[in-house]
C-alpha positions in Angstrom: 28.5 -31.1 -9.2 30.4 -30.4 -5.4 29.3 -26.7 -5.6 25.9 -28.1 -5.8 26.0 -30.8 -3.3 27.3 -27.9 -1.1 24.6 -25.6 -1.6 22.2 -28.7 -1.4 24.1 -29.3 1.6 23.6 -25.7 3.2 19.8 -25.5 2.1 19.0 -28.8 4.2 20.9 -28.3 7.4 20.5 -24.2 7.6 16.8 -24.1 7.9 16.2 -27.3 9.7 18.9 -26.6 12.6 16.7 -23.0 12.8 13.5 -25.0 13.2 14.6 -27.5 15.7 16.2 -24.6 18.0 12.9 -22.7 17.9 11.9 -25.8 18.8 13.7 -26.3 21.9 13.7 -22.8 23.2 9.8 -22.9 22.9 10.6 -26.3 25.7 12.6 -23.9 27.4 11.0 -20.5 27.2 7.0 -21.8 27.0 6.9 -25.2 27.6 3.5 -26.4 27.1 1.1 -27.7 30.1 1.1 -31.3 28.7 3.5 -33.9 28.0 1.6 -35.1 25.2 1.0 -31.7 23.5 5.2 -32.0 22.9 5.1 -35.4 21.7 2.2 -34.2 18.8 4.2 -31.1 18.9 7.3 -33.5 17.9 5.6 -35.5 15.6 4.9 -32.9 13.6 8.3 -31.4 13.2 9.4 -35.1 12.4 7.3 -35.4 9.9 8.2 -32.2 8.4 12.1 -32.8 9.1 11.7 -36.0 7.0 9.4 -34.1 4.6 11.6 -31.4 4.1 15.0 -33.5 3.7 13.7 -35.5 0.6 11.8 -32.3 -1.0 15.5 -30.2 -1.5 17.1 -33.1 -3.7 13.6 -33.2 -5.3 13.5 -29.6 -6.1 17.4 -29.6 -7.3 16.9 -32.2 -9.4 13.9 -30.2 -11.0 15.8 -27.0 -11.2 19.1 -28.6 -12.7 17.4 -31.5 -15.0 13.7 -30.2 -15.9 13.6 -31.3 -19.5 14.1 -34.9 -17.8 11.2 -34.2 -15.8 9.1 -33.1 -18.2 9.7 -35.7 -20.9 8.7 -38.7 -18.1 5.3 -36.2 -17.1 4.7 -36.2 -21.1 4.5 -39.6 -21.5 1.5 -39.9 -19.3 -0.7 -37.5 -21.1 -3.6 -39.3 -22.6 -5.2 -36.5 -24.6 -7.7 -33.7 -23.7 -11.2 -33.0 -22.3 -14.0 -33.4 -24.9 -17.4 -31.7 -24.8 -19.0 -35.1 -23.7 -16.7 -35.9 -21.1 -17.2 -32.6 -19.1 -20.7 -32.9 -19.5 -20.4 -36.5 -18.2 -18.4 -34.7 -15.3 -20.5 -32.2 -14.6 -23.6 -34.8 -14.1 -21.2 -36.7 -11.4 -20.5 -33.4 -9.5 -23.5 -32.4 -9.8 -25.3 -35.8 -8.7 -22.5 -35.7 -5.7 -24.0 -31.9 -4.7 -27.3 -33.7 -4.3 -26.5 -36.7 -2.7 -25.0 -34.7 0.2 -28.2 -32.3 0.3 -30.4 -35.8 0.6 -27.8 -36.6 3.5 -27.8 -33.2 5.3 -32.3 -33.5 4.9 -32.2 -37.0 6.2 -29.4 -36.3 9.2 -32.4 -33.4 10.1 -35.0 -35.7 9.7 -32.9 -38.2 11.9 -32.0 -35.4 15.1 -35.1 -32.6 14.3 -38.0 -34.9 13.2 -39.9 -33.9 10.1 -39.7 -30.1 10.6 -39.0 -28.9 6.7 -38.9 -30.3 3.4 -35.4 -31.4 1.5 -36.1 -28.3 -0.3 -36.2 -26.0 3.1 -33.0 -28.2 3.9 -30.9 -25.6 1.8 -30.8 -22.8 4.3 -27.5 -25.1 6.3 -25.7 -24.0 3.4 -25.8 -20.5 5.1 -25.9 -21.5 8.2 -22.2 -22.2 8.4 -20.0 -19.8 11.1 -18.3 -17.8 8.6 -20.9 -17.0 6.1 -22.8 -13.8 7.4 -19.5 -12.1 7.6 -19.5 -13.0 3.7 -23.0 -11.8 3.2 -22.3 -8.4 5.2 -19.5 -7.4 3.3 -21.7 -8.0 0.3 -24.4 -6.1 1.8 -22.3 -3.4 4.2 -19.0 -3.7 3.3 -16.1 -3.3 5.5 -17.0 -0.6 7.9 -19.0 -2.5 9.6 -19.2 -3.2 13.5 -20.8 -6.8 14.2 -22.7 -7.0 17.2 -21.0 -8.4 19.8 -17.2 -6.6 19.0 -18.0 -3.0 19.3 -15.4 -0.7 17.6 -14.4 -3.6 15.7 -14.6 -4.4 11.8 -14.8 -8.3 12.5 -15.1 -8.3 8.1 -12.0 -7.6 7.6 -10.7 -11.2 8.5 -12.1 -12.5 5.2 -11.3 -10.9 1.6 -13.4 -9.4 -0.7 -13.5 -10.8 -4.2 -16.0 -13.8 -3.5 -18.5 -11.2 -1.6 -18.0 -8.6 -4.6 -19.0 -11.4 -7.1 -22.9 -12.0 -4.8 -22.7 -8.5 -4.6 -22.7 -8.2 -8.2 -25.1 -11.1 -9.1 -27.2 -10.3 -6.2 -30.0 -8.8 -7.8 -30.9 -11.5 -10.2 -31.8 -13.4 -7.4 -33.1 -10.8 -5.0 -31.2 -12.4 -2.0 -27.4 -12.2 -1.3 -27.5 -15.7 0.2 -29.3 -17.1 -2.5 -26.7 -15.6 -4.6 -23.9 -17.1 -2.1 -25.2 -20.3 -2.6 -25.0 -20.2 -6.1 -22.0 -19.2 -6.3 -20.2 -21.3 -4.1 -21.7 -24.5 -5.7 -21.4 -23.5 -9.1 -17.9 -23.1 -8.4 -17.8 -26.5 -6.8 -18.1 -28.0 -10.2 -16.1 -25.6 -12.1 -13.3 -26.8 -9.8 -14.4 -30.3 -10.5 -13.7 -29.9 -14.1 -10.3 -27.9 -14.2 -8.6 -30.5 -11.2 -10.0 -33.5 -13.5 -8.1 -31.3 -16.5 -5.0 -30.9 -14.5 -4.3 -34.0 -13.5 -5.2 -35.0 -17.0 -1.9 -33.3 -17.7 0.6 -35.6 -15.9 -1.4 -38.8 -15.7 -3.9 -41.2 -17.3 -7.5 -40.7 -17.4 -8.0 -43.2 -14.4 -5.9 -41.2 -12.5 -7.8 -38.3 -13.3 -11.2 -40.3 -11.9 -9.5 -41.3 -8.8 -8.8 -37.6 -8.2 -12.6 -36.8 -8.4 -13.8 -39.6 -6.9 -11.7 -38.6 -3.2 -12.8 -34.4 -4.0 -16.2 -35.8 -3.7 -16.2 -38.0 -1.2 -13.4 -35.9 1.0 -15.1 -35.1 4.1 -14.5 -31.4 3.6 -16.1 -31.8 0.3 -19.8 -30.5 1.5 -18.4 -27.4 2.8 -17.6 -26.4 -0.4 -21.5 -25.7 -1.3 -21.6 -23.4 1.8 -21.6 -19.7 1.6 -18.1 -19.0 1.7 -15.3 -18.7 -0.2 -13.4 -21.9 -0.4 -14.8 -23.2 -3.7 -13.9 -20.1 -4.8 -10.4 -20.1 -3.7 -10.4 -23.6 -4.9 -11.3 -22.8 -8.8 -9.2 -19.8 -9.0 -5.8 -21.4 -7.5 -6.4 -24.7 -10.1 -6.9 -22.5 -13.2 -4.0 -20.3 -11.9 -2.1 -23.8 -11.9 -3.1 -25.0 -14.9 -2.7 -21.5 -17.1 1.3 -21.4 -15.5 1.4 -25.8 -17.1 0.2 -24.7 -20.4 2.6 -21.8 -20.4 -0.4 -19.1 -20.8 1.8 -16.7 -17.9 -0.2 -13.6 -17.7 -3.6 -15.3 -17.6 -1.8 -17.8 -14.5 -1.0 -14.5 -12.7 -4.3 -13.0 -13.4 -6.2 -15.6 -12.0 -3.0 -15.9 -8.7 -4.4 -12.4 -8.0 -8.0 -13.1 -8.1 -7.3 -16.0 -5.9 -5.1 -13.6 -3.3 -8.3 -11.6 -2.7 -10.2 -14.4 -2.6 -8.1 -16.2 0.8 -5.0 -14.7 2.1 -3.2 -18.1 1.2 -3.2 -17.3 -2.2 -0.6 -15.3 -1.7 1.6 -18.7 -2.1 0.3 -19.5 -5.2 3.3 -17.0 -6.3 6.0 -19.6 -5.8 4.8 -22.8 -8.0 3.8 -20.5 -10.5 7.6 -19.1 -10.5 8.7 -22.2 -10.6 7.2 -23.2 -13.6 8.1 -20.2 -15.1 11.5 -20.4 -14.6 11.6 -23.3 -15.9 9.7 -23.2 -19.3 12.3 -20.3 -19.5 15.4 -22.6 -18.9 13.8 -25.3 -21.3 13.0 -22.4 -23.9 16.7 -21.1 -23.6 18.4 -24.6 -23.9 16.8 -25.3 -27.4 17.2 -22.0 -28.8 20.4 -21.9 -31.4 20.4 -18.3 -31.3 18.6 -16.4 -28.2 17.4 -13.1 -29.7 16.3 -9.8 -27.9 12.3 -11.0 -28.4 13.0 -13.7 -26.3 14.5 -11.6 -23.3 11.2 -9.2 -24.1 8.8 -11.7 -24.2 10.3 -13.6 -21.0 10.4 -9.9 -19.3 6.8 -8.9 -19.6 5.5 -12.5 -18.9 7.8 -12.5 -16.0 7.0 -8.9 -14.6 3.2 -10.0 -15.1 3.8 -12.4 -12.2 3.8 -9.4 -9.7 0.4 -9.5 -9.9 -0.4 -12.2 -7.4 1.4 -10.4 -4.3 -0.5 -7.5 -5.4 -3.5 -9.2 -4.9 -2.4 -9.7 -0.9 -1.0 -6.4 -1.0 -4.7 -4.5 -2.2 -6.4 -6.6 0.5 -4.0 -4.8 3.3 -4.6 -1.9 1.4 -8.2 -2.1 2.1 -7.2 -3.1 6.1 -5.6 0.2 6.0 -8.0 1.7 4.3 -10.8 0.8 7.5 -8.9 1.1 10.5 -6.1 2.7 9.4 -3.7 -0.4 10.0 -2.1 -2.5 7.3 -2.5 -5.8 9.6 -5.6 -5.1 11.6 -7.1 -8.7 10.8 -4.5 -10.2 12.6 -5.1 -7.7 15.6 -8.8 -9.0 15.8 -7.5 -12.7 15.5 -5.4 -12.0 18.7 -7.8 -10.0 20.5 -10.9 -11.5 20.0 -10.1 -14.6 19.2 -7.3 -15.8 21.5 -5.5 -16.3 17.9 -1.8 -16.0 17.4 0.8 -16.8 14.5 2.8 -19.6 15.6 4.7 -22.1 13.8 2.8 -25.0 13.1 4.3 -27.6 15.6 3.4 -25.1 18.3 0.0 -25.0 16.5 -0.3 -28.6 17.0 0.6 -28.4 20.6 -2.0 -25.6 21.3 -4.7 -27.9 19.4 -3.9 -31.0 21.6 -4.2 -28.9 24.7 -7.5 -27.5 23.9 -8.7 -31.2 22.9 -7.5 -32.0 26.6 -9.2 -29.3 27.7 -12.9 -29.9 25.8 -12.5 -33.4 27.2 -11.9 -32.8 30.7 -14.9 -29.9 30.1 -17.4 -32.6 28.5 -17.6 -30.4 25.4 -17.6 -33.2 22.8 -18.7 -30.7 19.8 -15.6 -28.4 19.9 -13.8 -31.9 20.5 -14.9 -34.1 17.3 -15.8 -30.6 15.4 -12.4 -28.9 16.0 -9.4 -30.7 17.4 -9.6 -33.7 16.3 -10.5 -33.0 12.5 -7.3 -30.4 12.9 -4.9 -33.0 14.1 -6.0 -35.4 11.7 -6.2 -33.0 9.0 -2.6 -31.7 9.8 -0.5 -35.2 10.1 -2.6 -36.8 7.1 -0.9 -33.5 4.7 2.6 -34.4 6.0 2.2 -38.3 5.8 0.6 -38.2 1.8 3.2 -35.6 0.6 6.0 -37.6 2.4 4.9 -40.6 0.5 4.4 -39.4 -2.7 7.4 -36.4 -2.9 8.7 -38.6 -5.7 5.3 -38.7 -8.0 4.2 -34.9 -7.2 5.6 -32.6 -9.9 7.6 -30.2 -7.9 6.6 -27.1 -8.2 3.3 -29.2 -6.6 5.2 -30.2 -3.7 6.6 -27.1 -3.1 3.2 -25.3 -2.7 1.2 -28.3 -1.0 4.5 -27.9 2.1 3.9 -24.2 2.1 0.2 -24.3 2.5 0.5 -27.0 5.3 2.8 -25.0 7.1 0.6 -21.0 6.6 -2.5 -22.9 6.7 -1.3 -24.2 10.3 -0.1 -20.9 11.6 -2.5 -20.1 13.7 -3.1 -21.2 17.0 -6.8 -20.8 17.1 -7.2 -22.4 14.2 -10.7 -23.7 13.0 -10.7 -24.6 9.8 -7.5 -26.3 8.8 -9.5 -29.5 7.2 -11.7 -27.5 4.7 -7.8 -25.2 3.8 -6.3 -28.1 3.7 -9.1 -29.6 1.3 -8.4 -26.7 -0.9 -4.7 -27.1 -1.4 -5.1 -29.1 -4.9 -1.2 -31.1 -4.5 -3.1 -33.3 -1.5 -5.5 -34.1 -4.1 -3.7 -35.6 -6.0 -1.1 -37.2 -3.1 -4.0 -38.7 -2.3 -4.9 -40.2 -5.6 -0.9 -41.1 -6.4 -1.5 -42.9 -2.6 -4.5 -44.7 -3.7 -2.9 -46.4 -6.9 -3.3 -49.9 -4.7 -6.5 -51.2 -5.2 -6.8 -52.1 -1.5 -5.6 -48.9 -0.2 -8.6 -47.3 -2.7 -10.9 -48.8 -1.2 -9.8 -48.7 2.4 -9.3 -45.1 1.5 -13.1 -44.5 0.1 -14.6 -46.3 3.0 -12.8 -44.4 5.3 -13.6 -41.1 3.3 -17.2 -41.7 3.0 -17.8 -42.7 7.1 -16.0 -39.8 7.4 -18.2 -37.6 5.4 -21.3 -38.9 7.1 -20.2 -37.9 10.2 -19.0 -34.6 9.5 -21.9 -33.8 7.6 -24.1 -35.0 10.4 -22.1 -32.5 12.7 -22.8 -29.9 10.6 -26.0 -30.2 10.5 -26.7 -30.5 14.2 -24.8 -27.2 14.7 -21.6 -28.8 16.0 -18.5 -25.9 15.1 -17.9 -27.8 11.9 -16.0 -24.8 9.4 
């Protein structure tokens, strides 16, 4: 038990003492422009400092005691989905879908007067920033120079798998964006279904609802019908989850690969999915009598299988090399055309402030309420629900939901962190293990749904809403 408080010891204090020097050399070395870009820049580190200081016991205590773990998730489990229910789920999501196509035709009617029909309305869905990239590598591929970035292949920011998939489908409906769109929503409710499923796993059925309700009402939510690959992402990580909880390994890993040529963030979907594998493995090896070779051969393949989701990263640099000859040649368009560098994500916090300052002082409200402050909002609400509910996330859950805050803010030019951070299914259900309180549900879903009006009505009237 001292050999582990030791190394529990060593795994707190090591990395943290790294982070807060970084910290103070980039005072020293950079020092932001603006006091109050190193107070946010603080705050953040704080917030993961206490984060990260209660997540290592958490994560020991799973490692060294899992069966404890998972005999207090069993209890929860209330059964499983019957055909009614997901067809009673289905009609909610899809009702949701066109309850936010009603709001984006009446927030046109509202700014554009009557100019097209709530039909016609369906073209925003394509309208979004980063959906003809999508459509051209459906239609062009990758060696193709946008207009604008001569002698660069601006495509090969985004993977391929979701513009492979309109490409395939494509001709069924005579238009790639068509095809886009149907795509992106019908994985919308797919998504629906399997997060409903794996929450199902751990908690009680109202749980479960609670879970839906905030992924419908989320802001973000309505970007998920857009042309792009987030709902995607969003369906392939969950089932990835759900096959490593049920113990179905190779499928998991099939599904972390799809998902790593889907967004580059699935890349991370390697380490809960490890997690859970080592510890069915330790479970399986504790109740054995007698361990036998089948078990070492079965544990082997199902273990090797797991390769497959940095394989799935590792094909997509394949296919940077493959254009322009360099294995990281998305990140060299980030930087150079886009003023966009890694950073860690305190430092990405700073560099947000200071543009907010910056669209302020400049009068340019859209990349103001758009951008900035959707980012900072996005990025201390991730650290505040996992800090409050370390304790209720199953850990491999908590593991992956830090990581993903902490890629997904690695960028200092960073546009999109509330629609990632959307996709990251442990905030999900933080969110829902935060909203238990009947008061702080409904203060919660008020909050959500002003806040989804006014995104959406951003969106609509062109504001840089990704």
């Amino acid at each position: 038990m001292q050999r582990n408080d030791i190394v529990k010891t060593i795994f707190t204090i090591l990395p943290l003492t790294v982070l807060c020097t970084l910290y103070g050399l980039w005072l020293v070395v950079e020092p932001p422009e603006l006091v109050e870009s190193v107070l946010v820049a603080g705050v953040a580190l704080l917030l993961f400092v206490l984060l990260y200081v209660r997540a290592v016991p958490r994560l020991f205590e799973y490692a060294l005691d899992g069966d404890r773990e998972q005999a207090t998730t069993a209890v929860h489990r209330t059964g499983i989905l019957g055909g009614r229910e997901v067809l009673r789920l289905l009609l909610v999501l899809v009702i949701a879908r066109g309850i936010y196509m009603v709001g984006a035709f009446v927030w046109s009617l509202y700014l554009n007067g009557y100019s097209e029909t709530i039909l016609d309305i369906q073209h925003i869905w394509a309208d979004h920033l980063f959906a003809p990239r999508f459509i051209s590598i459906a239609n062009n591929g990758y060696r193709t120079e946008v207009p604008g970035y001569p002698g660069a292949y601006i495509n090969l920011l985004f993977p391929p798998l979701y513009s492979l998939i309109i490409r395939f489908i494509s001709p069924f409906y005579l238009s790639s964006i068509r095809a886009g769109f149907f795509v992106a929503n019908l994985n919308y409710l797919l998504s629906g279904i399997v997060l409903y499923a794996l929450v199902l796993m751990d908690q009680d059925r109202r749980s479960a609802v609670r879970c839906l309700w905030f992924y419908v009402i989320l802001p973000p939510s309505f970007l998920l019908g857009c042309t792009i690959s987030a709902s995607t992402f969003l369906l392939l990580s969950l089932l990835c989850m759900y096959c490593a909880r049920r113990k179905w390994f190779v499928p998991a890993a099939g599904f972390g690969f799809l998902a790593a040529i889907t967004e580059r963030t699935g890349l991370l979907l390697v380490v809960p999915v490890l997690m859970e594998f080592l510890r069915s493995m330790t479970i399986e090896y504790r109740s054995l009598k007698a361990v036998s070779w089948q078990f070492y051969v079965k544990k082997s393949l199902q273990g090797s299988a797991l390769i497959l989701i940095p394989l799935g990263f590792l094909l997509y640099l394949l296919i940077n090399r493959n254009a322009t000859g360099n294995f990281f040649a998305y990140a060299e368009y980030l930087k150079a055309y886009f003023s966009s560098q890694q950073a860690l994500f305190y430092r990405v916090a700073a560099a947000v402030c200071e543009r907010s300052f910056q669209s302020h002082l400049l009068q340019d409200t859209q990349t103001l309420l758009g951008i900035c402050i959707p980012n900072l909002i996005a990025l201390f609400a991730a650290f505040e629900m996992l800090l409050l509910t370390y304790k209720q996330l199953r850990a491999s859950y908590l593991c992956y939901g830090i990581l993903m805050v902490a890629v997904i803010y690695s960028q200092t030019g960073i546009l999109d962190g509330p629609r990632q951070l959307f996709c990251c299914f442990p905030l999900l259900i933080a969110l829902t293990a935060v909203a238990r309180n009947h008061w702080i549900n409904l203060l919660l879903s008020l909050l959500c749904i002003a806040g989804s009006i006014a995104y959406l009505g951003m969106y609509v009237a062109g504001w840089p809403v990704v």
